[in-house]
Amino acid sequence: MTLRKIIPWETKGFTLIELLVTIGILAVLATVVVLVLNPAELFRQARDSRRLQDLGSINGAINLYLAFSSNPDLDGTQSNCNAAGGLGSAACTCSLVFWASAPNAEEQFAAVPVWAYVTPSTNAAVNGTGWIPMEFSTLIEFGGSPLSSLPVDPTNSVAGTARNELVYKYRCNNAGGVVEYELNANMESVKYSGVEVDDGGSYTDVYEIGNKLNI
């Protein structure tokens, strides 16, 4: 009978130096990933992308409303607008106020210094009580409103000055029978900053879309 000598496997762990080197490499790689990808900028880009989609959807809904409503009304029937901050009882009109997706928004343009106050519970409503006062729900032949609810800015914050508030804004002009409107938003990211310059509007630091971009 042949006897075989069994040699046990020798296991060897990482030395302290090897562990430190590995941790150092991982730390460097993590730093590189953060610097290259910049998660904060990616989040800003995602919010900006949504802003463009939201205002595009609203703009499309307004165009549909203006084209097919039997009696289009840009400023609706809201009546809480005879005082600073929209806390009065007068009718809200295009010449008197602007509308915003969050309360206490500042006016970007001095011509219309007062914002219309919208009750938070109806802020996203499409029946004329929301932050856009048009009654989209009157489009009966299309099965009702093209929007189930009014989008609001993903941040919806009025912090900062009027030009960098992260809210959506709507203003209109119906003087002399004209039908003009403008929607605004502010971009956060470097990637989307160019859309504020190239939108054809009056200002290069605000995104403007609508059928009249200098209201």
mmCIF file of N, CA and C in Angstrom, residues 79-83 87-91:
data_model
loop_
_atom_site.group_PDB
_atom_site.id
_atom_site.type_symbol
_atom_site.label_atom_id
_atom_site.label_comp_id
_atom_site.label_asym_id
_atom_site.label_seq_id
_atom_site.Cartn_x
_atom_site.Cartn_y
_atom_site.Cartn_z
ATOM 1 N N SER A 79 -61.092 85.415 -8.550
ATOM 2 C CA SER A 79 -61.399 86.751 -8.009
ATOM 3 C C SER A 79 -60.750 86.973 -6.643
ATOM 4 N N ASN A 80 -59.441 86.971 -6.625
ATOM 5 C CA ASN A 80 -58.733 87.180 -5.353
ATOM 6 C C ASN A 80 -57.487 88.023 -5.578
ATOM 7 N N CYS A 81 -57.635 89.120 -6.317
ATOM 8 C CA CYS A 81 -56.437 89.775 -6.836
ATOM 9 C C CYS A 81 -56.369 91.297 -6.705
ATOM 10 N N ASN A 82 -56.931 91.896 -5.687
ATOM 11 C CA ASN A 82 -56.847 93.355 -5.633
ATOM 12 C C ASN A 82 -55.848 93.861 -4.607
ATOM 13 N N ALA A 83 -54.950 92.980 -4.135
ATOM 14 C CA ALA A 83 -53.948 93.408 -3.156
ATOM 15 C C ALA A 83 -52.639 92.704 -3.444
ATOM 16 N N LEU A 87 -54.166 88.697 -2.321
ATOM 17 C CA LEU A 87 -55.045 88.351 -1.204
ATOM 18 C C LEU A 87 -56.237 89.285 -1.118
ATOM 19 N N GLY A 88 -56.750 89.721 -2.249
ATOM 20 C CA GLY A 88 -57.912 90.595 -2.260
ATOM 21 C C GLY A 88 -59.130 89.878 -2.796
ATOM 22 N N SER A 89 -60.061 90.663 -3.337
ATOM 23 C CA SER A 89 -61.299 90.060 -3.831
ATOM 24 C C SER A 89 -61.671 90.533 -5.226
ATOM 25 N N ALA A 90 -60.812 91.282 -5.880
ATOM 26 C CA ALA A 90 -61.103 91.745 -7.232
ATOM 27 C C ALA A 90 -60.813 90.641 -8.240
ATOM 28 N N ALA A 91 -61.386 90.794 -9.432
ATOM 29 C CA ALA A 91 -61.171 89.803 -10.486
ATOM 30 C C ALA A 91 -59.709 89.784 -10.907
#
